[in-house]
């Protein structure tokens, strides 16, 4: 779903190969039969873009914790069991690592039932750890922060450790490409400080045009990242004083050249900005995991949060063009050794409970 989970999988595979291991990358949605996965992706993209209230209702029913029986995604994940068993056998895998919550339900269920004989780990990519990330059958959970890891241990009674964000090494202060982007943005901005307006790979957000106009009128250059949503890029390009961009390959350089990032999802772009050292302000988050994640990041002191337009501008003015992010608070731990220890132990999973 989107590009964030893929980016995490690619970086994890790179680190594993650098440590001398083999890594095979499988999309869990493609393991589902009869093109169910493609339909699921299309429905999610459409609902998050055009019917956010529908997605908010789905999230409240399926993802948030609550009393009494709650629907879950385990029955859907079960449809992929046979194909995952084949993938594991054909690849002679020593472990399976999930980086998406549907995959976590799949591996947890299989481990608990004895259908997956190699250990399974879950890389939790969200700050909002909803219940679909959690299944007691999985052997290990790898989290963004120690606070999240402690929460997972309390909720599951299973091992969890903090490994920090899985970002390539070029996401660091003053990356290559920063000077190019500073020159390019200066040509468009004049004396205005550029502020990156992030909408994710799918170009999703609430009233992005209004936010761009607000930033422009407040004396900033809104640099709108529209991902692969060409319709959104064309619409925001018509907002006076806005630089609307499609897919950008050199994200480290672009982020470093901006004074701040206005984020609505607490996803990879927010983590990338913190690693580069640029402050992040949560504003108008997308529903469900986006809203919960944005508030959780602010509660952890990693980002700012603006309740309204006035507070957004006031926060940007307070931060100033030379502010730095509290990226030092993000753990940059080792994810390889916990996985190596897990495969060495070959521990079987726990119960069949779907939390």
mmCIF file of N, CA and C in Angstrom, residues 27-94:
data_model
loop_
_atom_site.group_PDB
_atom_site.id
_atom_site.type_symbol
_atom_site.label_atom_id
_atom_site.label_comp_id
_atom_site.label_asym_id
_atom_site.label_seq_id
_atom_site.Cartn_x
_atom_site.Cartn_y
_atom_site.Cartn_z
ATOM 1 N N UNK A 27 5.484 -9.613 -2.326
ATOM 2 C CA UNK A 27 4.348 -8.753 -2.004
ATOM 3 C C UNK A 27 3.206 -9.633 -1.519
ATOM 4 N N UNK A 28 2.784 -9.447 -0.267
ATOM 5 C CA UNK A 28 1.740 -10.288 0.304
ATOM 6 C C UNK A 28 0.430 -10.166 -0.472
ATOM 7 N N UNK A 29 0.166 -9.000 -1.062
ATOM 8 C CA UNK A 29 -1.072 -8.845 -1.828
ATOM 9 C C UNK A 29 -1.073 -9.719 -3.076
ATOM 10 N N UNK A 30 0.113 -9.992 -3.610
ATOM 11 C CA UNK A 30 0.198 -10.859 -4.780
ATOM 12 C C UNK A 30 0.068 -12.330 -4.418
ATOM 13 N N UNK A 31 0.166 -12.652 -3.142
ATOM 14 C CA UNK A 31 -0.031 -14.032 -2.707
ATOM 15 C C UNK A 31 -1.512 -14.383 -2.584
ATOM 16 N N UNK A 32 -2.367 -13.366 -2.547
ATOM 17 C CA UNK A 32 -3.809 -13.612 -2.448
ATOM 18 C C UNK A 32 -4.347 -14.074 -3.802
ATOM 19 N N UNK A 33 -5.293 -14.998 -3.816
ATOM 20 C CA UNK A 33 -5.797 -15.532 -5.089
ATOM 21 C C UNK A 33 -6.765 -14.578 -5.784
ATOM 22 N N UNK A 34 -7.013 -14.871 -7.068
ATOM 23 C CA UNK A 34 -8.074 -14.231 -7.853
ATOM 24 C C UNK A 34 -7.983 -12.708 -7.863
ATOM 25 N N UNK A 35 -6.781 -12.180 -7.874
ATOM 26 C CA UNK A 35 -6.557 -10.730 -7.922
ATOM 27 C C UNK A 35 -7.229 -9.983 -6.775
ATOM 28 N N UNK A 36 -7.415 -10.667 -5.657
ATOM 29 C CA UNK A 36 -7.986 -10.010 -4.477
ATOM 30 C C UNK A 36 -7.070 -8.881 -4.005
ATOM 31 N N UNK A 37 -5.761 -9.134 -4.047
ATOM 32 C CA UNK A 37 -4.810 -8.129 -3.594
ATOM 33 C C UNK A 37 -4.880 -6.846 -4.398
ATOM 34 N N UNK A 38 -4.987 -6.981 -5.725
ATOM 35 C CA UNK A 38 -5.082 -5.797 -6.581
ATOM 36 C C UNK A 38 -6.364 -5.022 -6.277
ATOM 37 N N UNK A 39 -7.452 -5.746 -6.052
ATOM 38 C CA UNK A 39 -8.702 -5.086 -5.718
ATOM 39 C C UNK A 39 -8.636 -4.380 -4.375
ATOM 40 N N UNK A 40 -7.966 -5.012 -3.413
ATOM 41 C CA UNK A 40 -7.820 -4.419 -2.087
ATOM 42 C C UNK A 40 -7.020 -3.130 -2.161
ATOM 43 N N UNK A 41 -5.933 -3.157 -2.929
ATOM 44 C CA UNK A 41 -5.102 -1.957 -3.074
ATOM 45 C C UNK A 41 -5.898 -0.834 -3.748
ATOM 46 N N UNK A 42 -6.632 -1.174 -4.793
ATOM 47 C CA UNK A 42 -7.413 -0.167 -5.512
ATOM 48 C C UNK A 42 -8.494 0.437 -4.608
ATOM 49 N N UNK A 43 -9.169 -0.405 -3.818
ATOM 50 C CA UNK A 43 -10.207 0.095 -2.920
ATOM 51 C C UNK A 43 -9.611 1.024 -1.868
ATOM 52 N N UNK A 44 -8.476 0.643 -1.299
ATOM 53 C CA UNK A 44 -7.854 1.473 -0.273
ATOM 54 C C UNK A 44 -7.430 2.819 -0.854
ATOM 55 N N UNK A 45 -6.798 2.787 -2.034
ATOM 56 C CA UNK A 45 -6.357 4.042 -2.647
ATOM 57 C C UNK A 45 -7.539 4.954 -2.940
ATOM 58 N N UNK A 46 -8.620 4.380 -3.471
ATOM 59 C CA UNK A 46 -9.786 5.192 -3.803
ATOM 60 C C UNK A 46 -10.448 5.762 -2.553
ATOM 61 N N UNK A 47 -10.570 4.945 -1.510
ATOM 62 C CA UNK A 47 -11.233 5.425 -0.299
ATOM 63 C C UNK A 47 -10.418 6.498 0.393
ATOM 64 N N UNK A 48 -9.109 6.336 0.432
ATOM 65 C CA UNK A 48 -8.272 7.310 1.131
ATOM 66 C C UNK A 48 -8.212 8.629 0.359
ATOM 67 N N UNK A 49 -8.346 8.551 -0.981
ATOM 68 C CA UNK A 49 -8.330 9.765 -1.804
ATOM 69 C C UNK A 49 -9.678 10.464 -1.836
ATOM 70 N N UNK A 50 -10.745 9.683 -2.060
ATOM 71 C CA UNK A 50 -12.031 10.282 -2.398
ATOM 72 C C UNK A 50 -13.108 10.102 -1.327
ATOM 73 N N UNK A 51 -12.940 9.146 -0.430
ATOM 74 C CA UNK A 51 -13.954 8.904 0.599
ATOM 75 C C UNK A 51 -13.278 8.636 1.935
ATOM 76 N N UNK A 52 -12.572 9.635 2.474
ATOM 77 C CA UNK A 52 -11.819 9.412 3.716
ATOM 78 C C UNK A 52 -12.691 9.006 4.897
ATOM 79 N N UNK A 53 -13.962 9.450 4.909
ATOM 80 C CA UNK A 53 -14.836 9.051 6.012
ATOM 81 C C UNK A 53 -15.120 7.553 5.973
ATOM 82 N N UNK A 54 -15.165 6.975 4.774
ATOM 83 C CA UNK A 54 -15.350 5.528 4.646
ATOM 84 C C UNK A 54 -14.149 4.809 5.255
ATOM 85 N N UNK A 55 -12.943 5.288 4.911
ATOM 86 C CA UNK A 55 -11.755 4.658 5.475
ATOM 87 C C UNK A 55 -11.697 4.842 6.987
ATOM 88 N N UNK A 56 -12.112 6.000 7.475
ATOM 89 C CA UNK A 56 -12.115 6.232 8.922
ATOM 90 C C UNK A 56 -13.017 5.212 9.620
ATOM 91 N N UNK A 57 -14.174 4.906 9.013
ATOM 92 C CA UNK A 57 -15.062 3.902 9.593
ATOM 93 C C UNK A 57 -14.454 2.513 9.570
ATOM 94 N N UNK A 58 -13.792 2.169 8.468
ATOM 95 C CA UNK A 58 -13.123 0.866 8.377
ATOM 96 C C UNK A 58 -12.031 0.759 9.431
ATOM 97 N N UNK A 59 -11.278 1.830 9.588
ATOM 98 C CA UNK A 59 -10.182 1.817 10.559
ATOM 99 C C UNK A 59 -10.724 1.648 11.974
ATOM 100 N N UNK A 60 -11.806 2.351 12.282
ATOM 101 C CA UNK A 60 -12.386 2.247 13.619
ATOM 102 C C UNK A 60 -12.881 0.841 13.900
ATOM 103 N N UNK A 61 -13.391 0.152 12.885
ATOM 104 C CA UNK A 61 -13.941 -1.186 13.080
ATOM 105 C C UNK A 61 -12.866 -2.268 13.117
ATOM 106 N N UNK A 62 -11.894 -2.185 12.211
ATOM 107 C CA UNK A 62 -10.943 -3.275 12.025
ATOM 108 C C UNK A 62 -9.602 -3.065 12.723
ATOM 109 N N UNK A 63 -9.223 -1.828 12.962
ATOM 110 C CA UNK A 63 -7.852 -1.564 13.384
ATOM 111 C C UNK A 63 -7.726 -1.090 14.829
ATOM 112 N N UNK A 64 -8.639 -0.250 15.285
ATOM 113 C CA UNK A 64 -8.521 0.242 16.654
ATOM 114 C C UNK A 64 -8.875 -0.850 17.659
ATOM 115 N N UNK A 65 -8.245 -0.765 18.820
ATOM 116 C CA UNK A 65 -8.563 -1.704 19.888
ATOM 117 C C UNK A 65 -9.938 -1.382 20.457
ATOM 118 N N UNK A 66 -10.595 -2.393 21.035
ATOM 119 C CA UNK A 66 -11.899 -2.173 21.629
ATOM 120 C C UNK A 66 -12.367 -3.399 22.381
ATOM 121 N N UNK A 67 -13.404 -3.243 23.146
ATOM 122 C CA UNK A 67 -13.930 -4.351 23.933
ATOM 123 C C UNK A 67 -14.793 -5.264 23.059
ATOM 124 N N UNK A 68 -14.844 -6.544 23.450
ATOM 125 C CA UNK A 68 -15.699 -7.497 22.766
ATOM 126 C C UNK A 68 -15.101 -7.972 21.455
ATOM 127 N N UNK A 69 -15.788 -8.879 20.778
ATOM 128 C CA UNK A 69 -15.301 -9.402 19.496
ATOM 129 C C UNK A 69 -15.170 -8.285 18.464
ATOM 130 N N UNK A 70 -14.061 -8.287 17.755
ATOM 131 C CA UNK A 70 -13.829 -7.280 16.717
ATOM 132 C C UNK A 70 -13.423 -7.980 15.430
ATOM 133 N N UNK A 71 -13.852 -7.456 14.265
ATOM 134 C CA UNK A 71 -13.420 -8.063 13.001
ATOM 135 C C UNK A 71 -11.925 -7.863 12.803
ATOM 136 N N UNK A 72 -11.308 -8.787 12.098
ATOM 137 C CA UNK A 72 -9.879 -8.703 11.840
ATOM 138 C C UNK A 72 -9.560 -9.139 10.427
ATOM 139 N N UNK A 73 -8.282 -9.092 10.073
ATOM 140 C CA UNK A 73 -7.857 -9.440 8.715
ATOM 141 C C UNK A 73 -7.300 -10.848 8.618
ATOM 142 N N UNK A 74 -7.308 -11.620 9.730
ATOM 143 C CA UNK A 74 -6.752 -12.959 9.691
ATOM 144 C C UNK A 74 -7.434 -13.858 8.660
ATOM 145 N N UNK A 75 -8.783 -13.865 8.529
ATOM 146 C CA UNK A 75 -9.396 -14.698 7.488
ATOM 147 C C UNK A 75 -8.902 -14.357 6.085
ATOM 148 N N UNK A 76 -8.690 -13.077 5.813
ATOM 149 C CA UNK A 76 -8.152 -12.681 4.512
ATOM 150 C C UNK A 76 -6.718 -13.179 4.348
ATOM 151 N N UNK A 77 -5.913 -13.005 5.397
ATOM 152 C CA UNK A 77 -4.527 -13.451 5.338
ATOM 153 C C UNK A 77 -4.438 -14.954 5.111
ATOM 154 N N UNK A 78 -5.397 -15.708 5.649
ATOM 155 C CA UNK A 78 -5.363 -17.167 5.516
ATOM 156 C C UNK A 78 -5.388 -17.614 4.070
ATOM 157 N N UNK A 79 -5.951 -16.788 3.181
ATOM 158 C CA UNK A 79 -6.016 -17.144 1.768
ATOM 159 C C UNK A 79 -4.633 -17.210 1.120
ATOM 160 N N UNK A 80 -3.643 -16.611 1.762
ATOM 161 C CA UNK A 80 -2.287 -16.588 1.196
ATOM 162 C C UNK A 80 -1.370 -17.654 1.788
ATOM 163 N N UNK A 81 -1.878 -18.476 2.707
ATOM 164 C CA UNK A 81 -1.007 -19.416 3.422
ATOM 165 C C UNK A 81 -0.292 -20.394 2.496
ATOM 166 N N UNK A 82 -1.022 -21.032 1.603
ATOM 167 C CA UNK A 82 -0.409 -22.057 0.753
ATOM 168 C C UNK A 82 0.692 -21.481 -0.121
ATOM 169 N N UNK A 83 0.446 -20.309 -0.675
ATOM 170 C CA UNK A 83 1.465 -19.710 -1.543
ATOM 171 C C UNK A 83 2.680 -19.263 -0.751
ATOM 172 N N UNK A 84 2.481 -18.778 0.486
ATOM 173 C CA UNK A 84 3.649 -18.418 1.293
ATOM 174 C C UNK A 84 4.454 -19.657 1.661
ATOM 175 N N UNK A 85 3.781 -20.745 2.000
ATOM 176 C CA UNK A 85 4.504 -21.991 2.290
ATOM 177 C C UNK A 85 5.345 -22.424 1.095
ATOM 178 N N UNK A 86 4.812 -22.271 -0.098
ATOM 179 C CA UNK A 86 5.566 -22.611 -1.301
ATOM 180 C C UNK A 86 6.767 -21.696 -1.479
ATOM 181 N N UNK A 87 6.549 -20.385 -1.254
ATOM 182 C CA UNK A 87 7.652 -19.418 -1.376
ATOM 183 C C UNK A 87 8.773 -19.740 -0.393
ATOM 184 N N UNK A 88 8.407 -20.066 0.835
ATOM 185 C CA UNK A 88 9.404 -20.384 1.860
ATOM 186 C C UNK A 88 10.175 -21.643 1.488
ATOM 187 N N UNK A 89 9.456 -22.657 1.004
ATOM 188 C CA UNK A 89 10.115 -23.911 0.637
ATOM 189 C C UNK A 89 11.009 -23.738 -0.585
ATOM 190 N N UNK A 90 10.496 -23.051 -1.615
ATOM 191 C CA UNK A 90 11.293 -22.869 -2.832
ATOM 192 C C UNK A 90 12.529 -22.020 -2.581
ATOM 193 N N UNK A 91 12.390 -21.015 -1.703
ATOM 194 C CA UNK A 91 13.527 -20.152 -1.409
ATOM 195 C C UNK A 91 14.408 -20.660 -0.288
ATOM 196 N N UNK A 92 14.039 -21.797 0.314
ATOM 197 C CA UNK A 92 14.774 -22.374 1.458
ATOM 198 C C UNK A 92 15.044 -21.291 2.512
ATOM 199 N N UNK A 93 13.988 -20.555 2.834
ATOM 200 C CA UNK A 93 14.121 -19.421 3.749
ATOM 201 C C UNK A 93 14.385 -19.888 5.177
ATOM 202 N N UNK A 94 15.173 -19.112 5.903
ATOM 203 C CA UNK A 94 15.449 -19.359 7.323
ATOM 204 C C UNK A 94 14.542 -18.534 8.230
#
